[in-house]
Amino acid sequence: MKPFEAVCVPDPETVARWRSDFPILREQVRGAPLVYLDNGATTQKPSSVIDAERAYYEHMNANVHRGVHYLSERATDAYEAARARIARFVNAAGAEEIVYVRGTTEAINLVAQSYLRPLARPGDEILISAMEHHSNIVPWQLVCEQTGAVLKVVPIDDSGALDVDAYARLLGERTRLVSIVHVSNALGTVNPVARLTSMAHARGVPVLVDGAQAMAHLPVDVRALDCDFYAFSGHKVYGPTGIGVLYARADRLEAMPPWQGGGEMIRSVTFEKTVYNAIPWKFEAGTPNICGAIALAAALDYVSAIGADPIGAHEAELLAYATAALRAVPQVRLIGTAREKAAILSFVLDRVHAHDVGTILDHYGIAVRAGHHCAMPVMQRYGVAATVRASFALYNTRAEVDALVEGIARVQEVFGQ
Ligand code: PMP
């Protein structure tokens, strides 16, 4: 990845043009313009994604892979063309490596149950990190309960960076899988995934990357990362909810048994024997989210049209600006200050609960997330119950950071600080 300083930061007119692609950003909230800083939870959708959904239902709605009629062929073509576009976006070797799922959570559960569970033995180890989202903890705990495998956790330092030396030490004879987040939703840390993967592969250990937060912020090239599995959600990269992707190397998918049974995932069924479909359909039981898949491809087309570099440069600039602005506010403590960070800012305010901060900011139309961000172990690591999280997207501006800082000043007034 190029350093962002080497790429021109887009001018405010360009960002204003990007903003105008997102109709919801024109909403007023409690009489104030919406300041949407909860992109880590879900991003807003550009018109092209909304239009793709509408066009699907107006012109091609039918079930896929089943009908002999015109609409079914159209829907199937669009659905499979979307898969090919998604494969190109993440630089997969082929469309068969893209499995449609509901989102990151389902993708990780699929790998846990279909890849790991059949091969895990008592005492085998699954290596994750201390900054994981619950979606990258609990599926492995379930496999541990089911097989007797044990979970090992790589620590992080006070800045929120992964302890790579500890990772090297923890990669052992019994490690069966590494599952690591690309960008932490609670801290913003960007992990050196390519390096971690090559260290794991040197010991013959496959790697799953939780890319839920990375997709909107970084260019993702699964072959450059050389990971075995990469999971992401459409709704966090300007696409719809209810659709996501498990990228998996074809040889891995071929070797894995189906996870769920039903229609779509079979070639033939008799009561004696069922022959499974080829990959990726072997993992797609039941009628899929056809419209969602097509709209997800539209979202990735949107990101491609702008380009990862301008988005990265803009967000890096915004992160630097917001970090400096929040550091200047008395009684604010930033949680997560790793050198490699995406545009996610977690912080706490002395003697004010994060929920109170979030509620008061909402009165000014400012949407942030307040809570544990489904990463309770991260909260425990920092000794806090919750943080306030401002997470940025390509359409956020310096003026919105200023509004956040003013909002925090109002909160401090309310609490007599
Ligand atoms: N991993 C990370 C790092 C996340 O931020 C999230 C969503 N907050 C998830 C996994 C789960 O994503 P989803 O709810 O879309 O399945």
GROMACS .gro file of C-alpha atoms and ligand atoms in nm:
model
  433
    1MET     CA    1   0.000   0.000   0.000
    2LYS     CA    2   0.128   0.347  -0.087
    3PRO     CA    3   0.175   0.585   0.206
    4PHE     CA    4  -0.120   0.821   0.208
    5GLU     CA    5   0.108   1.127   0.213
    6ALA     CA    6   0.217   1.027  -0.137
    7VAL     CA    7  -0.141   1.061  -0.261
    8CYS     CA    8  -0.314   1.396  -0.306
    9VAL     CA    9  -0.572   1.469  -0.039
   10PRO     CA   10  -0.897   1.543  -0.226
   11ASP     CA   11  -1.012   1.904  -0.211
   12PRO     CA   12  -1.333   2.000  -0.026
   13GLU     CA   13  -1.526   2.032  -0.355
   14THR     CA   14  -1.444   1.671  -0.439
   15VAL     CA   15  -1.558   1.554  -0.097
   16ALA     CA   16  -1.874   1.765  -0.134
   17ARG     CA   17  -1.940   1.583  -0.461
   18TRP     CA   18  -1.895   1.246  -0.289
   19ARG     CA   19  -2.132   1.361  -0.014
   20SER     CA   20  -2.397   1.450  -0.266
   21ASP     CA   21  -2.402   1.084  -0.377
   22PHE     CA   22  -2.555   0.991  -0.038
   23PRO     CA   23  -2.917   1.113  -0.012
   24ILE     CA   24  -2.947   1.042   0.360
   25LEU     CA   25  -2.677   1.298   0.437
   26ARG     CA   26  -2.932   1.569   0.350
   27GLU     CA   27  -3.149   1.464   0.646
   28GLN     CA   28  -3.204   1.696   0.938
   29VAL     CA   29  -3.190   1.537   1.281
   30ARG     CA   30  -3.367   1.722   1.564
   31GLY     CA   31  -3.339   2.042   1.362
   32ALA     CA   32  -2.969   2.007   1.289
   33PRO     CA   33  -2.793   1.868   0.984
   34LEU     CA   34  -2.707   1.501   1.029
   35VAL     CA   35  -2.345   1.442   1.128
   36TYR     CA   36  -2.305   1.072   1.073
   37LEU     CA   37  -1.999   0.936   1.253
   38ASP     CA   38  -2.117   0.580   1.313
   39ASN     CA   39  -1.976   0.428   0.997
   40GLY     CA   40  -1.807   0.147   1.185
   41ALA     CA   41  -2.154   0.018   1.272
   42THR     CA   42  -2.286   0.064   0.920
   43THR     CA   43  -2.213   0.302   0.634
   44GLN     CA   44  -2.468   0.506   0.443
   45LYS     CA   45  -2.555   0.408   0.087
   46PRO     CA   46  -2.491   0.603  -0.232
   47SER     CA   47  -2.769   0.653  -0.488
   48SER     CA   48  -2.607   0.400  -0.720
   49VAL     CA   49  -2.661   0.126  -0.461
   50ILE     CA   50  -3.017   0.235  -0.389
   51ASP     CA   51  -3.082   0.251  -0.765
   52ALA     CA   52  -2.938  -0.098  -0.815
   53GLU     CA   53  -3.183  -0.237  -0.559
   54ARG     CA   54  -3.473  -0.058  -0.718
   55ALA     CA   55  -3.372  -0.166  -1.069
   56TYR     CA   56  -3.347  -0.525  -0.953
   57TYR     CA   57  -3.700  -0.533  -0.814
   58GLU     CA   58  -3.845  -0.332  -1.102
   59HIS     CA   59  -3.681  -0.522  -1.385
   60MET     CA   60  -3.544  -0.862  -1.291
   61ASN     CA   61  -3.684  -1.004  -0.970
   62ALA     CA   62  -3.702  -1.383  -0.992
   63ASN     CA   63  -3.536  -1.674  -0.821
   64VAL     CA   64  -3.187  -1.763  -0.941
   65HIS     CA   65  -3.045  -2.085  -1.088
   66ARG     CA   66  -3.393  -2.236  -1.113
   67GLY     CA   67  -3.621  -2.087  -1.369
   68VAL     CA   68  -3.610  -2.141  -1.742
   69HIS     CA   69  -3.786  -1.810  -1.796
   70TYR     CA   70  -3.646  -1.473  -1.898
   71LEU     CA   71  -3.655  -1.300  -1.560
   72SER     CA   72  -3.487  -1.589  -1.384
   73GLU     CA   73  -3.210  -1.587  -1.642
   74ARG     CA   74  -3.165  -1.214  -1.598
   75ALA     CA   75  -3.156  -1.237  -1.222
   76THR     CA   76  -2.911  -1.529  -1.236
   77ASP     CA   77  -2.684  -1.345  -1.481
   78ALA     CA   78  -2.683  -1.031  -1.267
   79TYR     CA   79  -2.627  -1.229  -0.948
   80GLU     CA   80  -2.333  -1.421  -1.093
   81ALA     CA   81  -2.191  -1.114  -1.267
   82ALA     CA   82  -2.194  -0.945  -0.925
   83ARG     CA   83  -1.991  -1.234  -0.786
   84ALA     CA   84  -1.732  -1.188  -1.060
   85ARG     CA   85  -1.713  -0.812  -0.992
   86ILE     CA   86  -1.666  -0.876  -0.619
   87ALA     CA   87  -1.393  -1.132  -0.698
   88ARG     CA   88  -1.211  -0.873  -0.910
   89PHE     CA   89  -1.247  -0.608  -0.640
   90VAL     CA   90  -1.063  -0.819  -0.382
   91ASN     CA   91  -0.837  -0.975  -0.648
   92ALA     CA   92  -0.954  -1.331  -0.588
   93ALA     CA   93  -0.828  -1.587  -0.840
   94GLY     CA   94  -1.184  -1.656  -0.953
   95ALA     CA   95  -1.552  -1.602  -0.883
   96GLU     CA   96  -1.579  -1.953  -0.736
   97GLU     CA   97  -1.378  -1.825  -0.439
   98ILE     CA   98  -1.655  -1.582  -0.343
   99VAL     CA   99  -1.923  -1.736  -0.119
  100TYR     CA  100  -2.223  -1.517  -0.050
  101VAL     CA  101  -2.320  -1.507   0.317
  102ARG     CA  102  -2.523  -1.274   0.538
  103GLY     CA  103  -2.216  -1.091   0.663
  104THR     CA  104  -1.885  -1.124   0.843
  105THR     CA  105  -2.041  -1.308   1.136
  106GLU     CA  106  -2.186  -1.578   0.915
  107ALA     CA  107  -1.863  -1.606   0.714
  108ILE     CA  108  -1.660  -1.671   1.029
  109ASN     CA  109  -1.914  -1.921   1.159
  110LEU     CA  110  -1.901  -2.100   0.825
  111VAL     CA  111  -1.523  -2.144   0.850
  112ALA     CA  112  -1.550  -2.242   1.216
  113GLN     CA  113  -1.808  -2.513   1.151
  114SER     CA  114  -1.711  -2.635   0.806
  115TYR     CA  115  -1.333  -2.595   0.801
  116LEU     CA  116  -1.217  -2.616   1.161
  117ARG     CA  117  -1.466  -2.827   1.350
  118PRO     CA  118  -1.410  -3.147   1.149
  119LEU     CA  119  -1.033  -3.135   1.194
  120ALA     CA  120  -0.993  -2.991   1.546
  121ARG     CA  121  -0.883  -3.236   1.816
  122PRO     CA  122  -0.866  -3.186   2.193
  123GLY     CA  123  -0.570  -2.962   2.276
  124ASP     CA  124  -0.548  -2.809   1.926
  125GLU     CA  125  -0.518  -2.433   1.932
  126ILE     CA  126  -0.700  -2.149   1.762
  127LEU     CA  127  -0.508  -1.823   1.767
  128ILE     CA  128  -0.692  -1.491   1.778
  129SER     CA  129  -0.598  -1.150   1.917
  130ALA     CA  130  -0.702  -0.940   2.214
  131MET     CA  131  -0.868  -0.684   1.985
  132GLU     CA  132  -1.126  -0.913   1.822
  133HIS     CA  133  -1.494  -0.839   1.775
  134HIS     CA  134  -1.723  -1.093   1.944
  135SER     CA  135  -1.792  -1.233   1.596
  136ASN     CA  136  -1.431  -1.345   1.582
  137ILE     CA  137  -1.430  -1.487   1.935
  138VAL     CA  138  -1.755  -1.670   1.998
  139PRO     CA  139  -1.758  -1.892   1.684
  140TRP     CA  140  -1.419  -2.028   1.796
  141GLN     CA  141  -1.538  -2.077   2.153
  142LEU     CA  142  -1.822  -2.287   2.012
  143VAL     CA  143  -1.571  -2.501   1.820
  144CYS     CA  144  -1.365  -2.531   2.139
  145GLU     CA  145  -1.671  -2.658   2.327
  146GLN     CA  146  -1.753  -2.897   2.045
  147THR     CA  147  -1.403  -3.042   1.998
  148GLY     CA  148  -1.187  -2.974   2.305
  149ALA     CA  149  -0.969  -2.728   2.113
  150VAL     CA  150  -0.842  -2.426   2.306
  151LEU     CA  151  -0.841  -2.057   2.228
  152LYS     CA  152  -0.511  -1.866   2.250
  153VAL     CA  153  -0.505  -1.488   2.252
  154VAL     CA  154  -0.226  -1.264   2.123
  155PRO     CA  155  -0.193  -0.960   2.351
  156ILE     CA  156  -0.189  -0.597   2.241
  157ASP     CA  157   0.019  -0.311   2.378
  158ASP     CA  158  -0.117   0.006   2.540
  159SER     CA  159  -0.144   0.182   2.205
  160GLY     CA  160  -0.363  -0.101   2.073
  161ALA     CA  161  -0.096  -0.250   1.846
  162LEU     CA  162  -0.063  -0.626   1.821
  163ASP     CA  163   0.235  -0.779   2.001
  164VAL     CA  164   0.392  -0.949   1.700
  165ASP     CA  165   0.666  -1.114   1.908
  166ALA     CA  166   0.401  -1.274   2.127
  167TYR     CA  167   0.219  -1.381   1.809
  168ALA     CA  168   0.536  -1.552   1.687
  169ARG     CA  169   0.572  -1.729   2.022
  170LEU     CA  170   0.206  -1.837   2.031
  171LEU     CA  171   0.214  -1.986   1.681
  172GLY     CA  172   0.286  -2.339   1.786
  173GLU     CA  173   0.280  -2.705   1.691
  174ARG     CA  174  -0.085  -2.729   1.790
  175THR     CA  175  -0.208  -2.413   1.615
  176ARG     CA  176  -0.472  -2.515   1.361
  177LEU     CA  177  -0.591  -2.171   1.253
  178VAL     CA  178  -0.513  -1.804   1.300
  179SER     CA  179  -0.815  -1.574   1.289
  180ILE     CA  180  -0.726  -1.210   1.308
  181VAL     CA  181  -0.897  -0.879   1.247
  182HIS     CA  182  -0.762  -0.658   0.968
  183VAL     CA  183  -0.886  -0.330   1.120
  184SER     CA  184  -1.009  -0.322   1.480
  185ASN     CA  185  -1.358  -0.175   1.512
  186ALA     CA  186  -1.295  -0.066   1.872
  187LEU     CA  187  -0.943   0.077   1.836
  188GLY     CA  188  -0.889   0.147   1.468
  189THR     CA  189  -0.563  -0.051   1.468
  190VAL     CA  190  -0.460  -0.183   1.128
  191ASN     CA  191  -0.286  -0.517   1.169
  192PRO     CA  192   0.009  -0.619   0.950
  193VAL     CA  193  -0.193  -0.899   0.801
  194ALA     CA  194   0.041  -0.995   0.515
  195ARG     CA  195   0.326  -1.037   0.762
  196LEU     CA  196   0.111  -1.233   1.009
  197THR     CA  197  -0.006  -1.459   0.728
  198SER     CA  198   0.342  -1.535   0.605
  199MET     CA  199   0.453  -1.615   0.962
  200ALA     CA  200   0.158  -1.853   1.002
  201HIS     CA  201   0.209  -2.014   0.662
  202ALA     CA  202   0.575  -2.076   0.744
  203ARG     CA  203   0.437  -2.310   1.008
  204GLY     CA  204   0.167  -2.452   0.784
  205VAL     CA  205  -0.113  -2.270   0.967
  206PRO     CA  206  -0.403  -2.125   0.762
  207VAL     CA  207  -0.526  -1.771   0.828
  208LEU     CA  208  -0.870  -1.614   0.833
  209VAL     CA  209  -0.888  -1.235   0.820
  210ASP     CA  210  -1.189  -1.051   0.960
  211GLY     CA  211  -1.213  -0.769   0.708
  212ALA     CA  212  -1.540  -0.618   0.831
  213GLN     CA  213  -1.386  -0.278   0.902
  214ALA     CA  214  -1.108  -0.289   0.646
  215MET     CA  215  -1.310  -0.297   0.327
  216ALA     CA  216  -1.428   0.064   0.346
  217HIS     CA  217  -1.091   0.205   0.448
  218LEU     CA  218  -0.816   0.007   0.274
  219PRO     CA  219  -0.753  -0.150  -0.064
  220VAL     CA  220  -0.797  -0.523   0.000
  221ASP     CA  221  -0.607  -0.768  -0.219
  222VAL     CA  222  -0.656  -1.119  -0.087
  223ARG     CA  223  -0.377  -1.262  -0.298
  224ALA     CA  224  -0.128  -0.999  -0.182
  225LEU     CA  225  -0.235  -1.070   0.178
  226ASP     CA  226  -0.206  -1.440   0.089
  227CYS     CA  227  -0.477  -1.527   0.342
  228ASP     CA  228  -0.679  -1.847   0.321
  229PHE     CA  229  -1.007  -1.684   0.420
  230TYR     CA  230  -1.127  -1.323   0.419
  231ALA     CA  231  -1.465  -1.225   0.564
  232PHE     CA  232  -1.657  -0.901   0.513
  233SER     CA  233  -2.003  -0.743   0.530
  234GLY     CA  234  -2.165  -0.545   0.252
  235HIS     CA  235  -2.325  -0.291   0.483
  236LYS     CA  236  -1.991  -0.165   0.614
  237VAL     CA  237  -1.866  -0.083   0.264
  238TYR     CA  238  -2.159   0.125   0.135
  239GLY     CA  239  -2.364  -0.181   0.040
  240PRO     CA  240  -2.685  -0.326   0.186
  241THR     CA  241  -2.733  -0.521   0.507
  242GLY     CA  242  -2.792  -0.895   0.492
  243ILE     CA  243  -2.522  -0.966   0.237
  244GLY     CA  244  -2.154  -1.036   0.288
  245VAL     CA  245  -1.876  -1.246   0.153
  246LEU     CA  246  -1.652  -1.526   0.255
  247TYR     CA  247  -1.353  -1.526   0.026
  248ALA     CA  248  -1.172  -1.858   0.049
  249ARG     CA  249  -0.898  -2.009  -0.162
  250ALA     CA  250  -1.058  -2.259  -0.400
  251ASP     CA  251  -0.860  -2.555  -0.266
  252ARG     CA  252  -0.983  -2.480   0.086
  253LEU     CA  253  -1.346  -2.462  -0.029
  254GLU     CA  254  -1.312  -2.783  -0.229
  255ALA     CA  255  -1.189  -2.967   0.080
  256MET     CA  256  -1.459  -2.831   0.312
  257PRO     CA  257  -1.792  -3.010   0.366
  258PRO     CA  258  -2.112  -2.810   0.323
  259TRP     CA  259  -2.226  -2.625   0.632
  260GLN     CA  260  -2.597  -2.597   0.570
  261GLY     CA  261  -2.810  -2.827   0.358
  262GLY     CA  262  -3.100  -2.736   0.133
  263GLY     CA  263  -3.180  -2.618  -0.216
  264GLU     CA  264  -2.910  -2.463  -0.438
  265MET     CA  265  -2.624  -2.651  -0.274
  266ILE     CA  266  -2.694  -2.987  -0.436
  267ARG     CA  267  -2.652  -3.151  -0.777
  268SER     CA  268  -2.885  -3.441  -0.707
  269VAL     CA  269  -3.075  -3.576  -0.412
  270THR     CA  270  -3.208  -3.923  -0.341
  271PHE     CA  271  -3.295  -4.064  -0.002
  272GLU     CA  272  -2.983  -4.277  -0.028
  273LYS     CA  273  -2.729  -4.022  -0.145
  274THR     CA  274  -2.697  -3.652  -0.216
  275VAL     CA  275  -2.435  -3.512  -0.451
  276TYR     CA  276  -2.325  -3.163  -0.360
  277ASN     CA  277  -2.297  -2.874  -0.599
  278ALA     CA  278  -1.964  -2.728  -0.709
  279ILE     CA  279  -1.805  -2.441  -0.517
  280PRO     CA  280  -1.915  -2.179  -0.426
  281TRP     CA  281  -2.279  -2.292  -0.449
  282LYS     CA  282  -2.208  -2.589  -0.221
  283PHE     CA  283  -2.208  -2.331   0.060
  284GLU     CA  284  -2.517  -2.138  -0.047
  285ALA     CA  285  -2.817  -2.337   0.070
  286GLY     CA  286  -3.157  -2.182   0.009
  287THR     CA  287  -3.271  -1.879  -0.186
  288PRO     CA  288  -2.995  -1.623  -0.145
  289ASN     CA  289  -3.007  -1.246  -0.102
  290ILE     CA  290  -3.007  -1.189  -0.477
  291CYS     CA  291  -3.080  -0.820  -0.467
  292GLY     CA  292  -2.824  -0.768  -0.190
  293ALA     CA  293  -2.549  -0.937  -0.389
  294ILE     CA  294  -2.619  -0.720  -0.693
  295ALA     CA  295  -2.628  -0.404  -0.480
  296LEU     CA  296  -2.307  -0.504  -0.302
  297ALA     CA  297  -2.131  -0.522  -0.637
  298ALA     CA  298  -2.273  -0.176  -0.714
  299ALA     CA  299  -2.125  -0.050  -0.386
  300LEU     CA  300  -1.782  -0.190  -0.470
  301ASP     CA  301  -1.810  -0.038  -0.819
  302TYR     CA  302  -1.879   0.295  -0.648
  303VAL     CA  303  -1.569   0.263  -0.430
  304SER     CA  304  -1.359   0.158  -0.732
  305ALA     CA  305  -1.479   0.456  -0.933
  306ILE     CA  306  -1.354   0.693  -0.661
  307GLY     CA  307  -1.044   0.487  -0.591
  308ALA     CA  308  -0.892   0.351  -0.272
  309ASP     CA  309  -0.609   0.606  -0.277
  310PRO     CA  310  -0.819   0.925  -0.265
  311ILE     CA  311  -1.046   0.766  -0.004
  312GLY     CA  312  -0.744   0.662   0.203
  313ALA     CA  313  -0.579   1.002   0.173
  314HIS     CA  314  -0.899   1.183   0.273
  315GLU     CA  315  -0.966   0.957   0.569
  316ALA     CA  316  -0.604   0.971   0.689
  317GLU     CA  317  -0.620   1.349   0.682
  318LEU     CA  318  -0.953   1.346   0.867
  319LEU     CA  319  -0.818   1.105   1.128
  320ALA     CA  320  -0.512   1.322   1.189
  321TYR     CA  321  -0.731   1.632   1.219
  322ALA     CA  322  -0.981   1.465   1.453
  323THR     CA  323  -0.708   1.307   1.667
  324ALA     CA  324  -0.537   1.643   1.718
  325ALA     CA  325  -0.871   1.812   1.788
  326LEU     CA  326  -0.976   1.555   2.049
  327ARG     CA  327  -0.631   1.551   2.210
  328ALA     CA  328  -0.674   1.924   2.268
  329VAL     CA  329  -0.998   1.871   2.463
  330PRO     CA  330  -0.934   1.848   2.838
  331GLN     CA  331  -1.045   1.526   3.008
  332VAL     CA  332  -1.066   1.328   2.686
  333ARG     CA  333  -0.866   1.006   2.669
  334LEU     CA  334  -0.817   0.836   2.335
  335ILE     CA  335  -0.840   0.458   2.343
  336GLY     CA  336  -0.638   0.317   2.055
  337THR     CA  337  -0.341   0.518   1.935
  338ALA     CA  338  -0.148   0.261   1.732
  339ARG     CA  339   0.081   0.396   1.462
  340GLU     CA  340  -0.112   0.212   1.189
  341LYS     CA  341  -0.472   0.321   1.225
  342ALA     CA  342  -0.782   0.351   1.012
  343ALA     CA  343  -1.023   0.641   1.056
  344ILE     CA  344  -1.181   0.520   1.379
  345LEU     CA  345  -1.153   0.718   1.702
  346SER     CA  346  -1.251   0.567   2.034
  347PHE     CA  347  -1.239   0.785   2.343
  348VAL     CA  348  -1.366   0.828   2.695
  349LEU     CA  349  -1.451   1.142   2.886
  350ASP     CA  350  -1.355   1.168   3.252
  351ARG     CA  351  -1.651   1.106   3.483
  352VAL     CA  352  -1.909   1.090   3.202
  353HIS     CA  353  -2.050   0.759   3.080
  354ALA     CA  354  -2.012   0.699   2.707
  355HIS     CA  355  -2.389   0.651   2.674
  356ASP     CA  356  -2.450   0.998   2.817
  357VAL     CA  357  -2.201   1.142   2.568
  358GLY     CA  358  -2.375   0.961   2.282
  359THR     CA  359  -2.720   1.071   2.395
  360ILE     CA  360  -2.626   1.437   2.429
  361LEU     CA  361  -2.442   1.440   2.096
  362ASP     CA  362  -2.755   1.298   1.937
  363HIS     CA  363  -2.945   1.611   2.049
  364TYR     CA  364  -2.716   1.802   1.813
  365GLY     CA  365  -2.770   1.559   1.526
  366ILE     CA  366  -2.435   1.388   1.579
  367ALA     CA  367  -2.447   1.010   1.549
  368VAL     CA  368  -2.168   0.824   1.726
  369ARG     CA  369  -2.153   0.479   1.879
  370ALA     CA  370  -2.134   0.446   2.256
  371GLY     CA  371  -2.077   0.112   2.422
  372HIS     CA  372  -1.847  -0.186   2.415
  373HIS     CA  373  -1.863  -0.217   2.034
  374CYS     CA  374  -1.905  -0.595   2.061
  375ALA     CA  375  -1.547  -0.607   2.182
  376MET     CA  376  -1.586  -0.648   2.558
  377PRO     CA  377  -1.233  -0.789   2.602
  378VAL     CA  378  -1.094  -0.466   2.454
  379MET     CA  379  -1.288  -0.266   2.712
  380GLN     CA  380  -1.152  -0.494   2.985
  381ARG     CA  381  -0.797  -0.448   2.851
  382TYR     CA  382  -0.831  -0.070   2.897
  383GLY     CA  383  -1.029  -0.084   3.220
  384VAL     CA  384  -1.332   0.099   3.080
  385ALA     CA  385  -1.697  -0.006   3.060
  386ALA     CA  386  -1.754   0.159   2.725
  387THR     CA  387  -1.610   0.413   2.484
  388VAL     CA  388  -1.751   0.672   2.250
  389ARG     CA  389  -1.656   0.589   1.894
  390ALA     CA  390  -1.647   0.827   1.600
  391SER     CA  391  -1.581   0.628   1.286
  392PHE     CA  392  -1.537   0.808   0.957
  393ALA     CA  393  -1.627   0.738   0.598
  394LEU     CA  394  -1.536   0.894   0.265
  395TYR     CA  395  -1.815   1.153   0.297
  396ASN     CA  396  -1.714   1.297   0.636
  397THR     CA  397  -1.561   1.641   0.662
  398ARG     CA  398  -1.349   1.858   0.889
  399ALA     CA  399  -1.662   2.062   0.965
  400GLU     CA  400  -1.820   1.746   1.106
  401VAL     CA  401  -1.516   1.688   1.326
  402ASP     CA  402  -1.556   2.047   1.448
  403ALA     CA  403  -1.922   1.975   1.524
  404LEU     CA  404  -1.816   1.671   1.726
  405VAL     CA  405  -1.565   1.873   1.926
  406GLU     CA  406  -1.828   2.144   1.992
  407GLY     CA  407  -2.073   1.873   2.093
  408ILE     CA  408  -1.824   1.736   2.345
  409ALA     CA  409  -1.786   2.085   2.490
  410ARG     CA  410  -2.168   2.091   2.537
  411VAL     CA  411  -2.150   1.754   2.713
  412GLN     CA  412  -1.882   1.887   2.944
  413GLU     CA  413  -2.097   2.192   3.022
  414VAL     CA  414  -2.389   1.965   3.113
  415PHE     CA  415  -2.163   1.773   3.349
  416GLY     CA  416  -2.014   2.091   3.494
  417GLN     CA  417  -1.664   2.035   3.365
  418PMP     N1  418  -1.586  -0.795   1.289
  418PMP     C1  419  -1.567  -0.664   1.305
  418PMP     C2  420  -1.428  -0.611   1.323
  418PMP     C3  421  -1.676  -0.578   1.305
  418PMP     O1  422  -1.659  -0.447   1.324
  418PMP     C4  423  -1.806  -0.631   1.288
  418PMP     C5  424  -1.928  -0.542   1.292
  418PMP     N2  425  -1.928  -0.445   1.390
  418PMP     C6  426  -1.820  -0.767   1.269
  418PMP     C7  427  -1.707  -0.847   1.270
  418PMP     C8  428  -1.953  -0.830   1.247
  418PMP     O2  429  -2.009  -0.786   1.128
  418PMP     P1  430  -2.161  -0.820   1.092
  418PMP     O3  431  -2.242  -0.779   1.211
  418PMP     O4  432  -2.189  -0.739   0.971
  418PMP     O5  433  -2.167  -0.967   1.067
   0.00000   0.00000   0.00000
